[in-house]
mmCIF file of C-alpha atoms in Angstrom:
data_model
loop_
_atom_site.group_PDB
_atom_site.id
_atom_site.type_symbol
_atom_site.label_atom_id
_atom_site.label_comp_id
_atom_site.label_asym_id
_atom_site.label_seq_id
_atom_site.Cartn_x
_atom_site.Cartn_y
_atom_site.Cartn_z
ATOM 1 C CA MET A 1 13.829 14.671 -18.667
ATOM 2 C CA ASN A 2 12.554 16.419 -21.826
ATOM 3 C CA ALA A 3 15.716 15.617 -23.750
ATOM 4 C CA TRP A 4 15.630 11.949 -22.766
ATOM 5 C CA GLN A 5 11.967 11.625 -23.550
ATOM 6 C CA ALA A 6 12.493 12.964 -27.017
ATOM 7 C CA SER A 7 15.566 10.935 -27.818
ATOM 8 C CA SER A 8 16.177 7.935 -25.531
ATOM 9 C CA PRO A 9 14.690 4.529 -25.835
ATOM 10 C CA TYR A 10 13.227 4.884 -22.318
ATOM 11 C CA SER A 11 9.791 5.713 -21.241
ATOM 12 C CA ALA A 12 9.688 4.880 -17.560
ATOM 13 C CA VAL A 13 11.740 5.986 -14.630
ATOM 14 C CA GLY A 14 12.109 4.952 -10.988
ATOM 15 C CA VAL A 15 11.500 7.800 -8.393
ATOM 16 C CA TYR A 16 12.544 7.579 -4.780
ATOM 17 C CA ILE A 17 9.475 9.185 -3.163
ATOM 18 C CA SER A 18 10.051 8.316 0.571
ATOM 19 C CA GLY A 19 11.958 6.575 3.140
ATOM 20 C CA SER A 20 14.670 7.853 5.543
ATOM 21 C CA PHE A 21 17.424 5.931 3.852
ATOM 22 C CA ARG A 22 17.111 7.149 0.336
ATOM 23 C CA GLY A 23 20.093 8.924 -1.089
ATOM 24 C CA CYS A 24 18.902 12.507 -1.189
ATOM 25 C CA ALA A 25 15.970 14.782 0.010
ATOM 26 C CA GLN A 26 14.535 15.208 -3.502
ATOM 27 C CA PRO A 27 13.672 18.967 -3.109
ATOM 28 C CA ASN A 28 12.576 19.178 -6.643
ATOM 29 C CA LEU A 29 10.207 16.253 -6.385
ATOM 30 C CA THR A 30 6.894 17.889 -6.294
ATOM 31 C CA ALA A 31 3.295 17.265 -7.440
ATOM 32 C CA SER A 32 3.663 19.662 -10.196
ATOM 33 C CA TRP A 33 6.808 17.767 -11.432
ATOM 34 C CA VAL A 34 4.894 14.462 -11.376
ATOM 35 C CA THR A 35 2.055 16.083 -13.322
ATOM 36 C CA SER A 36 4.399 17.602 -15.850
ATOM 37 C CA GLN A 37 6.456 14.470 -16.457
ATOM 38 C CA THR A 38 3.440 12.116 -16.685
ATOM 39 C CA ALA A 39 1.840 14.543 -19.136
ATOM 40 C CA ALA A 40 5.019 14.483 -21.183
ATOM 41 C CA GLY A 41 4.674 10.753 -21.448
ATOM 42 C CA TRP A 42 7.028 9.445 -18.740
ATOM 43 C CA ARG A 43 5.772 6.583 -16.596
ATOM 44 C CA LEU A 44 6.921 6.591 -12.970
ATOM 45 C CA PHE A 45 7.551 3.632 -10.616
ATOM 46 C CA PRO A 46 7.662 5.099 -7.070
ATOM 47 C CA ILE A 47 10.197 3.621 -4.656
ATOM 48 C CA ASP A 48 10.590 3.856 -0.768
ATOM 49 C CA VAL A 49 14.119 3.165 0.813
ATOM 50 C CA GLY A 50 13.725 2.477 4.449
ATOM 51 C CA ARG A 51 14.948 -0.154 6.906
ATOM 52 C CA GLN A 52 17.263 -2.896 5.614
ATOM 53 C CA ALA A 53 17.683 -6.464 6.525
ATOM 54 C CA PRO A 54 19.016 -7.142 10.049
ATOM 55 C CA CYS A 55 21.900 -9.335 8.706
ATOM 56 C CA THR A 56 23.508 -6.373 6.825
ATOM 57 C CA ASN A 57 25.938 -3.717 7.872
ATOM 58 C CA TYR A 58 23.483 -0.883 7.190
ATOM 59 C CA SER A 59 22.902 1.525 9.921
ATOM 60 C CA LEU A 60 19.098 1.484 9.600
ATOM 61 C CA LYS A 61 17.916 -2.086 10.222
ATOM 62 C CA MET A 62 14.666 -3.877 10.864
ATOM 63 C CA ALA A 63 13.940 -4.877 14.464
ATOM 64 C CA THR A 64 10.260 -4.941 15.112
ATOM 65 C CA ALA A 65 9.888 -5.807 11.377
ATOM 66 C CA LYS A 66 6.149 -6.035 10.742
ATOM 67 C CA SER A 67 5.191 -2.827 12.615
ATOM 68 C CA GLN A 68 8.143 -0.958 10.877
ATOM 69 C CA GLY A 69 6.861 -2.158 7.565
ATOM 70 C CA VAL A 70 3.521 -0.665 8.470
ATOM 71 C CA THR A 71 5.117 2.627 9.422
ATOM 72 C CA ALA A 72 7.239 2.749 6.273
ATOM 73 C CA ALA A 73 4.099 2.141 4.156
ATOM 74 C CA ALA A 74 2.160 4.854 5.937
ATOM 75 C CA GLY A 75 4.950 7.278 5.042
ATOM 76 C CA ALA A 76 5.039 6.143 1.438
ATOM 77 C CA VAL A 77 1.184 6.506 1.098
ATOM 78 C CA THR A 78 1.473 10.163 2.486
ATOM 79 C CA ALA A 79 4.116 10.912 0.065
ATOM 80 C CA ALA A 80 2.492 9.359 -2.946
ATOM 81 C CA SER A 81 -0.787 11.021 -2.115
ATOM 82 C CA GLY A 82 0.999 14.367 -1.800
ATOM 83 C CA LEU A 83 2.753 13.904 -5.130
ATOM 84 C CA GLY A 84 -0.579 13.035 -6.855
ATOM 85 C CA ILE A 85 0.426 9.353 -7.463
ATOM 86 C CA PRO A 86 -3.025 7.657 -7.323
ATOM 87 C CA ALA A 87 -4.344 4.757 -5.352
ATOM 88 C CA GLY A 88 -4.006 1.643 -7.583
ATOM 89 C CA SER A 89 -0.269 2.383 -8.149
ATOM 90 C CA ALA A 90 2.355 -0.029 -6.932
ATOM 91 C CA ILE A 91 4.901 1.418 -4.502
ATOM 92 C CA TYR A 92 8.138 -0.563 -4.157
ATOM 93 C CA SER A 93 10.045 -1.184 -0.904
ATOM 94 C CA ASP A 94 13.783 -1.155 -1.575
ATOM 95 C CA ILE A 95 15.591 -3.725 0.436
ATOM 96 C CA GLU A 96 19.136 -4.192 -0.689
ATOM 97 C CA ALA A 97 20.980 -7.503 -1.080
ATOM 98 C CA TYR A 98 21.662 -9.446 2.091
ATOM 99 C CA THR A 99 23.242 -12.839 2.999
ATOM 100 C CA SER A 100 20.010 -14.778 3.884
ATOM 101 C CA THR A 101 19.590 -16.675 7.146
ATOM 102 C CA ALA A 102 16.433 -18.096 8.517
ATOM 103 C CA SER A 103 15.922 -15.227 11.001
ATOM 104 C CA CYS A 104 16.849 -12.606 8.537
ATOM 105 C CA LYS A 105 14.527 -13.906 5.950
ATOM 106 C CA ALA A 106 11.697 -13.916 8.600
ATOM 107 C CA SER A 107 12.344 -10.391 9.286
ATOM 108 C CA VAL A 108 12.291 -9.281 5.800
ATOM 109 C CA LEU A 109 9.088 -11.145 4.918
ATOM 110 C CA SER A 110 7.440 -9.789 8.120
ATOM 111 C CA TYR A 111 8.404 -6.313 7.204
ATOM 112 C CA LEU A 112 6.926 -6.800 3.667
ATOM 113 C CA SER A 113 3.756 -8.206 5.205
ATOM 114 C CA GLY A 114 3.222 -5.044 7.258
ATOM 115 C CA TRP A 115 4.364 -3.016 4.155
ATOM 116 C CA THR A 116 1.801 -4.729 1.962
ATOM 117 C CA GLU A 117 -1.107 -4.747 4.391
ATOM 118 C CA ARG A 118 -0.800 -1.027 5.119
ATOM 119 C CA LEU A 119 -0.542 -0.144 1.415
ATOM 120 C CA HIS A 120 -3.690 -2.238 0.619
ATOM 121 C CA SER A 121 -5.521 -0.464 3.384
ATOM 122 C CA SER A 122 -5.086 2.759 1.456
ATOM 123 C CA GLY A 123 -5.795 1.310 -1.853
ATOM 124 C CA TYR A 124 -2.178 1.016 -3.204
ATOM 125 C CA LEU A 125 -0.399 -2.127 -4.523
ATOM 126 C CA SER A 126 2.735 -3.277 -2.891
ATOM 127 C CA GLY A 127 6.059 -3.744 -4.724
ATOM 128 C CA PHE A 128 9.380 -5.262 -3.586
ATOM 129 C CA TYR A 129 12.778 -4.433 -4.948
ATOM 130 C CA SER A 130 15.763 -6.520 -4.015
ATOM 131 C CA SER A 131 18.455 -8.792 -5.388
ATOM 132 C CA ALA A 132 17.176 -11.761 -7.113
ATOM 133 C CA ALA A 133 19.538 -13.960 -5.256
ATOM 134 C CA SER A 134 18.442 -12.844 -1.781
ATOM 135 C CA GLY A 135 15.304 -10.968 -1.050
ATOM 136 C CA ILE A 136 13.489 -11.935 -4.186
ATOM 137 C CA LYS A 137 14.452 -15.654 -3.973
ATOM 138 C CA ASP A 138 13.302 -15.537 -0.235
ATOM 139 C CA ALA A 139 9.833 -14.038 -1.144
ATOM 140 C CA ALA A 140 9.422 -16.782 -3.835
ATOM 141 C CA ALA A 141 10.270 -19.495 -1.435
ATOM 142 C CA GLU A 142 7.366 -18.526 0.769
ATOM 143 C CA TYR A 143 5.058 -17.572 -1.964
ATOM 144 C CA ASP A 144 2.142 -19.780 -0.607
ATOM 145 C CA ASN A 145 3.037 -19.350 3.129
ATOM 146 C CA SER A 146 -0.024 -17.796 4.714
ATOM 147 C CA ALA A 147 1.984 -16.576 7.651
ATOM 148 C CA TYR A 148 3.235 -13.765 5.326
ATOM 149 C CA THR A 149 1.154 -11.413 3.204
ATOM 150 C CA ARG A 150 2.476 -11.699 -0.354
ATOM 151 C CA VAL A 151 3.677 -8.498 -2.286
ATOM 152 C CA ASP A 152 1.802 -7.749 -5.522
ATOM 153 C CA HIS A 153 4.808 -6.803 -7.718
ATOM 154 C CA LEU A 154 8.589 -7.786 -7.967
ATOM 155 C CA PHE A 155 11.388 -5.463 -9.111
ATOM 156 C CA TYR A 156 14.490 -7.528 -9.095
ATOM 157 C CA ALA A 157 18.256 -6.904 -9.637
ATOM 158 C CA TRP A 158 19.817 -9.544 -11.709
ATOM 159 C CA TRP A 159 22.559 -7.911 -13.890
ATOM 160 C CA ASN A 160 22.629 -10.591 -16.590
ATOM 161 C CA GLY A 161 22.180 -8.054 -19.485
ATOM 162 C CA ALA A 162 18.985 -9.672 -20.680
ATOM 163 C CA ALA A 163 16.095 -7.115 -21.278
ATOM 164 C CA ASP A 164 13.346 -9.457 -20.367
ATOM 165 C CA THR A 165 11.380 -10.530 -17.193
ATOM 166 C CA ASP A 166 12.803 -14.079 -16.922
ATOM 167 C CA THR A 167 13.781 -14.920 -13.377
ATOM 168 C CA GLY A 168 15.787 -18.029 -14.015
ATOM 169 C CA THR A 169 15.974 -20.357 -11.085
ATOM 170 C CA TYR A 170 15.292 -17.562 -8.540
ATOM 171 C CA VAL A 171 11.450 -17.504 -8.995
ATOM 172 C CA PRO A 172 9.119 -19.966 -10.763
ATOM 173 C CA SER A 173 7.734 -18.523 -14.025
ATOM 174 C CA SER A 174 4.266 -18.868 -12.740
ATOM 175 C CA TYR A 175 4.757 -16.714 -9.745
ATOM 176 C CA TRP A 176 3.975 -12.887 -10.227
ATOM 177 C CA SER A 177 3.231 -13.673 -13.860
ATOM 178 C CA GLY A 178 0.294 -11.290 -14.463
ATOM 179 C CA HIS A 179 2.230 -8.181 -15.604
ATOM 180 C CA GLN A 180 3.875 -7.916 -12.146
ATOM 181 C CA ARG A 181 7.666 -7.841 -12.881
ATOM 182 C CA ILE A 182 10.442 -5.268 -13.305
ATOM 183 C CA HIS A 183 13.898 -6.575 -14.212
ATOM 184 C CA GLN A 184 16.942 -4.431 -13.391
ATOM 185 C CA TYR A 185 19.198 -6.135 -15.932
ATOM 186 C CA ALA A 186 22.262 -3.859 -16.017
ATOM 187 C CA GLY A 187 23.582 -1.453 -13.528
ATOM 188 C CA GLU A 188 25.780 1.796 -13.321
ATOM 189 C CA VAL A 189 25.735 2.367 -16.938
ATOM 190 C CA THR A 190 26.305 5.943 -18.276
ATOM 191 C CA GLU A 191 24.189 6.778 -21.320
ATOM 192 C CA SER A 192 23.853 10.134 -23.154
ATOM 193 C CA TYR A 193 20.757 11.427 -24.990
ATOM 194 C CA GLY A 194 19.886 14.882 -26.156
ATOM 195 C CA GLY A 195 23.153 16.304 -24.788
ATOM 196 C CA TYR A 196 22.706 15.020 -21.285
ATOM 197 C CA SER A 197 24.685 12.023 -19.713
ATOM 198 C CA ILE A 198 23.254 10.186 -16.690
ATOM 199 C CA ASN A 199 24.548 7.191 -14.867
ATOM 200 C CA ILE A 200 21.584 4.748 -14.839
ATOM 201 C CA ASP A 201 20.487 1.289 -13.944
ATOM 202 C CA ARG A 202 18.706 -0.254 -16.979
ATOM 203 C CA ASP A 203 15.264 -1.826 -16.216
ATOM 204 C CA TYR A 204 12.849 -3.820 -18.364
ATOM 205 C CA LEU A 205 9.124 -3.613 -17.294
ATOM 206 C CA ASP A 206 6.190 -5.839 -17.688
ATOM 207 C CA VAL A 207 3.545 -4.136 -15.507
ATOM 208 C CA GLY A 208 -0.180 -3.314 -15.764
ATOM 209 C CA ASN A 209 -1.730 0.073 -15.666
ATOM 210 C CA GLY A 210 -2.564 -0.110 -11.970
ATOM 211 C CA SER A 211 -5.579 -1.432 -10.222
ATOM 212 C CA THR A 212 -7.269 -1.545 -6.883
ATOM 213 C CA PRO A 213 -5.638 -4.230 -4.799
ATOM 214 C CA THR A 214 -7.609 -7.288 -3.665
ATOM 215 C CA PRO A 215 -9.094 -6.332 -0.239
ATOM 216 C CA THR A 216 -7.093 -7.846 2.619
ATOM 217 C CA CYS A 217 -10.163 -8.054 4.702
ATOM 218 C CA THR A 218 -11.797 -11.253 3.346
ATOM 219 C CA GLY A 219 -13.706 -14.017 4.999
ATOM 220 C CA ALA A 220 -15.778 -11.743 7.177
ATOM 221 C CA ASN A 221 -19.041 -10.033 6.665
ATOM 222 C CA LEU A 222 -18.578 -6.335 6.816
ATOM 223 C CA ASP A 223 -22.143 -5.223 6.033
ATOM 224 C CA PHE A 224 -24.438 -4.627 8.873
ATOM 225 C CA THR A 225 -27.463 -2.556 9.476
ATOM 226 C CA SER A 226 -25.985 -1.228 12.688
ATOM 227 C CA TYR A 227 -22.314 -1.308 14.051
ATOM 228 C CA THR A 228 -22.873 -1.844 17.728
ATOM 229 C CA THR A 229 -20.212 -1.586 20.288
ATOM 230 C CA VAL A 230 -17.966 -4.642 20.759
ATOM 231 C CA GLN A 231 -15.231 -5.045 23.483
ATOM 232 C CA SER A 232 -13.485 -7.529 25.613
ATOM 233 C CA GLY A 233 -15.708 -10.606 26.080
ATOM 234 C CA SER A 234 -17.965 -9.858 23.007
ATOM 235 C CA THR A 235 -18.369 -12.538 20.378
ATOM 236 C CA GLY A 236 -19.997 -12.875 17.007
ATOM 237 C CA ASP A 237 -19.828 -11.684 13.387
ATOM 238 C CA ARG A 238 -19.242 -7.990 14.370
ATOM 239 C CA VAL A 239 -16.227 -8.891 16.385
ATOM 240 C CA LYS A 240 -14.882 -10.891 13.404
ATOM 241 C CA ALA A 241 -15.468 -7.911 11.197
ATOM 242 C CA ALA A 242 -13.710 -5.590 13.629
ATOM 243 C CA GLN A 243 -10.756 -8.095 13.806
ATOM 244 C CA CYS A 244 -10.535 -8.334 10.034
ATOM 245 C CA LEU A 245 -10.497 -4.552 9.652
ATOM 246 C CA LEU A 246 -7.872 -4.138 12.407
ATOM 247 C CA LYS A 247 -5.712 -6.745 10.716
ATOM 248 C CA ALA A 248 -6.120 -5.091 7.323
ATOM 249 C CA ALA A 249 -5.062 -1.783 8.818
ATOM 250 C CA GLY A 250 -1.848 -3.357 10.066
ATOM 251 C CA PHE A 251 -2.886 -3.864 13.743
ATOM 252 C CA ASP A 252 -2.757 -7.619 14.278
ATOM 253 C CA PRO A 253 -5.460 -8.968 16.550
ATOM 254 C CA GLY A 254 -4.574 -12.565 15.669
ATOM 255 C CA THR A 255 -6.736 -14.848 13.482
ATOM 256 C CA PRO A 256 -10.148 -13.257 13.136
ATOM 257 C CA ASP A 257 -12.322 -15.708 15.157
ATOM 258 C CA GLY A 258 -15.123 -13.652 16.428
ATOM 259 C CA ILE A 259 -13.851 -13.664 19.951
ATOM 260 C CA PHE A 260 -12.850 -10.357 21.432
ATOM 261 C CA GLY A 261 -9.838 -11.226 23.603
ATOM 262 C CA PRO A 262 -6.655 -9.528 24.757
ATOM 263 C CA ALA A 263 -4.994 -9.456 21.396
ATOM 264 C CA THR A 264 -8.011 -7.673 19.883
ATOM 265 C CA THR A 265 -8.124 -5.265 22.700
ATOM 266 C CA ALA A 266 -4.498 -4.408 22.173
ATOM 267 C CA ALA A 267 -4.918 -4.074 18.408
ATOM 268 C CA ALA A 268 -7.956 -1.733 18.832
ATOM 269 C CA ARG A 269 -6.109 0.469 21.353
ATOM 270 C CA ASN A 270 -3.023 0.777 19.039
ATOM 271 C CA PHE A 271 -5.396 1.661 16.138
ATOM 272 C CA GLN A 272 -7.270 4.219 18.287
ATOM 273 C CA ALA A 273 -4.004 5.790 19.461
ATOM 274 C CA GLY A 274 -2.823 6.234 15.895
ATOM 275 C CA LYS A 275 -6.084 8.041 15.126
ATOM 276 C CA GLY A 276 -6.050 10.278 18.192
ATOM 277 C CA LEU A 277 -9.206 8.457 19.483
ATOM 278 C CA THR A 278 -9.567 7.400 23.249
ATOM 279 C CA ALA A 279 -7.402 4.350 23.371
ATOM 280 C CA ASP A 280 -9.618 2.143 25.407
ATOM 281 C CA GLY A 281 -9.770 -0.922 23.235
ATOM 282 C CA VAL A 282 -13.537 -0.644 22.858
ATOM 283 C CA VAL A 283 -14.781 -0.554 19.355
ATOM 284 C CA GLY A 284 -17.647 1.992 19.323
ATOM 285 C CA ALA A 285 -19.143 4.410 16.824
ATOM 286 C CA LYS A 286 -16.001 6.399 16.314
ATOM 287 C CA THR A 287 -13.631 3.419 16.000
ATOM 288 C CA TRP A 288 -16.049 1.660 13.623
ATOM 289 C CA THR A 289 -16.269 4.880 11.506
ATOM 290 C CA ALA A 290 -12.427 5.183 11.193
ATOM 291 C CA LEU A 291 -12.034 1.445 10.507
ATOM 292 C CA LEU A 292 -14.893 1.187 7.881
ATOM 293 C CA SER A 293 -13.814 4.401 5.926
ATOM 294 C CA ARG A 294 -10.255 3.351 5.573
ATOM 295 C CA GLY A 295 -8.722 3.384 2.133
ATOM 296 C CA SER A 296 -8.463 5.570 -0.875
ATOM 297 C CA THR A 297 -10.384 8.869 -0.860
ATOM 298 C CA PRO A 298 -11.704 9.591 -4.235
ATOM 299 C CA THR A 299 -14.502 12.210 -4.625
ATOM 300 C CA VAL A 300 -17.877 10.361 -4.857
ATOM 301 C CA GLN A 301 -21.244 11.886 -5.254
ATOM 302 C CA SER A 302 -24.714 11.185 -6.751
ATOM 303 C CA GLY A 303 -24.331 8.609 -9.454
ATOM 304 C CA SER A 304 -21.008 7.091 -8.337
ATOM 305 C CA THR A 305 -20.611 3.437 -7.843
ATOM 306 C CA GLY A 306 -18.040 1.018 -6.571
ATOM 307 C CA GLU A 307 -15.871 0.045 -3.618
ATOM 308 C CA ALA A 308 -15.274 3.598 -2.278
ATOM 309 C CA VAL A 309 -19.045 4.134 -2.145
ATOM 310 C CA THR A 310 -19.530 0.814 -0.216
ATOM 311 C CA ARG A 311 -16.954 1.925 2.317
ATOM 312 C CA LEU A 312 -18.750 5.233 2.546
ATOM 313 C CA GLN A 313 -22.147 3.701 3.144
ATOM 314 C CA ARG A 314 -20.693 1.482 5.907
ATOM 315 C CA ALA A 315 -18.948 4.326 7.564
ATOM 316 C CA LEU A 316 -21.989 6.592 7.459
ATOM 317 C CA THR A 317 -24.102 3.834 9.064
ATOM 318 C CA ALA A 318 -21.580 3.687 11.858
ATOM 319 C CA ALA A 319 -21.144 7.400 12.242
ATOM 320 C CA LEU A 320 -24.874 8.345 12.091
ATOM 321 C CA GLY A 321 -26.190 5.395 14.138
ATOM 322 C CA ARG A 322 -28.716 4.635 11.494
ATOM 323 C CA THR A 323 -28.914 2.245 8.566
ATOM 324 C CA VAL A 324 -27.539 3.363 5.177
ATOM 325 C CA SER A 325 -28.148 0.774 2.572
ATOM 326 C CA VAL A 326 -24.737 -0.740 1.483
ATOM 327 C CA ASP A 327 -25.009 -1.533 -2.138
ATOM 328 C CA GLY A 328 -22.101 0.382 -3.653
ATOM 329 C CA VAL A 329 -24.495 2.813 -5.464
ATOM 330 C CA PHE A 330 -24.456 6.498 -4.540
ATOM 331 C CA GLY A 331 -28.238 7.046 -4.657
ATOM 332 C CA SER A 332 -30.616 9.486 -2.966
ATOM 333 C CA GLY A 333 -30.398 7.702 0.481
ATOM 334 C CA THR A 334 -26.665 7.939 0.471
ATOM 335 C CA ALA A 335 -26.611 11.533 -0.648
ATOM 336 C CA GLN A 336 -28.935 12.319 2.196
ATOM 337 C CA ALA A 337 -26.920 10.529 4.679
ATOM 338 C CA ALA A 338 -23.791 12.303 3.430
ATOM 339 C CA ARG A 339 -25.468 15.672 3.825
ATOM 340 C CA ASP A 340 -26.643 14.879 7.336
ATOM 341 C CA TYR A 341 -23.132 13.767 8.345
ATOM 342 C CA GLN A 342 -21.630 16.843 6.830
ATOM 343 C CA SER A 343 -24.083 19.183 8.532
ATOM 344 C CA SER A 344 -23.555 17.527 11.906
ATOM 345 C CA ARG A 345 -19.784 17.789 11.695
ATOM 346 C CA GLY A 346 -19.650 21.355 10.531
ATOM 347 C CA LEU A 347 -18.810 20.537 6.903
ATOM 348 C CA SER A 348 -20.248 22.063 3.726
ATOM 349 C CA ALA A 349 -23.487 19.944 3.405
ATOM 350 C CA ASP A 350 -23.469 19.419 -0.358
ATOM 351 C CA GLY A 351 -23.677 15.673 -0.415
ATOM 352 C CA ILE A 352 -20.386 15.450 -2.283
ATOM 353 C CA VAL A 353 -17.812 13.310 -0.482
ATOM 354 C CA GLY A 354 -14.400 14.757 -1.120
ATOM 355 C CA PRO A 355 -11.139 15.113 0.986
ATOM 356 C CA ALA A 356 -12.689 16.937 3.894
ATOM 357 C CA THR A 357 -15.521 14.532 4.466
ATOM 358 C CA TRP A 358 -13.246 11.522 3.984
ATOM 359 C CA GLY A 359 -10.746 13.037 6.286
ATOM 360 C CA SER A 360 -13.447 13.437 8.989
ATOM 361 C CA LEU A 361 -14.680 9.917 8.650
ATOM 362 C CA GLN A 362 -11.183 8.439 8.720
ATOM 363 C CA ALA A 363 -10.398 10.451 11.896
ATOM 364 C CA GLY A 364 -13.441 8.725 13.528
ATOM 365 C CA LYS A 365 -15.602 11.836 13.684
#
């Protein structure tokens, strides 16, 4: 890496961080390696290789596509976090070329919907790698279809030898046009720099520096002075908020309509089971706390501002059973609430919300 950094024209490299279908176990891929390479000037684009389209001959294929996309994204988030790849980064799902049919296309886009929603719930952006002529073309064809959650970035294989981000007839130029493209324009080329030869695929990147994804839980008010228990038969704005949060977490209650029916009960049970909570389908204080605190876990403290503080204030309101002002500003009231929560959960009561406090909140404690 040092030799190529010094003498090659390249400054970014794709890294397979997760997925049971990637080519090797990557034993040398560690957080310290990531730190040293990025410090040396390399930029990394993380890739997950998991289930493939059902219309291929691969042994690992999609079946329950959306839920499998959620599972894949959860694994990718764990891997990225462990490697020190921060929230706001795009993680790319590698789905190799396939011969598209209507059912195969639907499976791929459902998988990507689950992938995207789960990544967003943890503060990451979603990327999609595929052949321009199959997966990428299919994603572009449903760009405005609300039945699917659109990915944030494209990484497309089109070996035309052109180092640019033109997509030809595969994708309209106005789609994913805001620094959201990587073009793999040549493949299986051996190059030598600094005395080291590597067989590579050549990529041309036009991507941003990373950002927090647009929240997937839109169209519902999430700010309440109390998060009272809602369950089968309940109606109203709190039910709609719970439905929106469940959907954003990858547990689909159907369209958030403010009516707590069987689909919402099932989604709540599945979410609770994943958190180790009592899976009764009733959204009470513990489930509210886990839902509201979901996402990235930066250390926040007195003087901090932003979306993470807003999530913290909502979660503390649910966990403590008292109103914490939701304004996105970590002031004295939030600091006291954080200390009270930490003290009551056996944590160091310093008012600084770091990994231990976030972990407790996200576990519904």
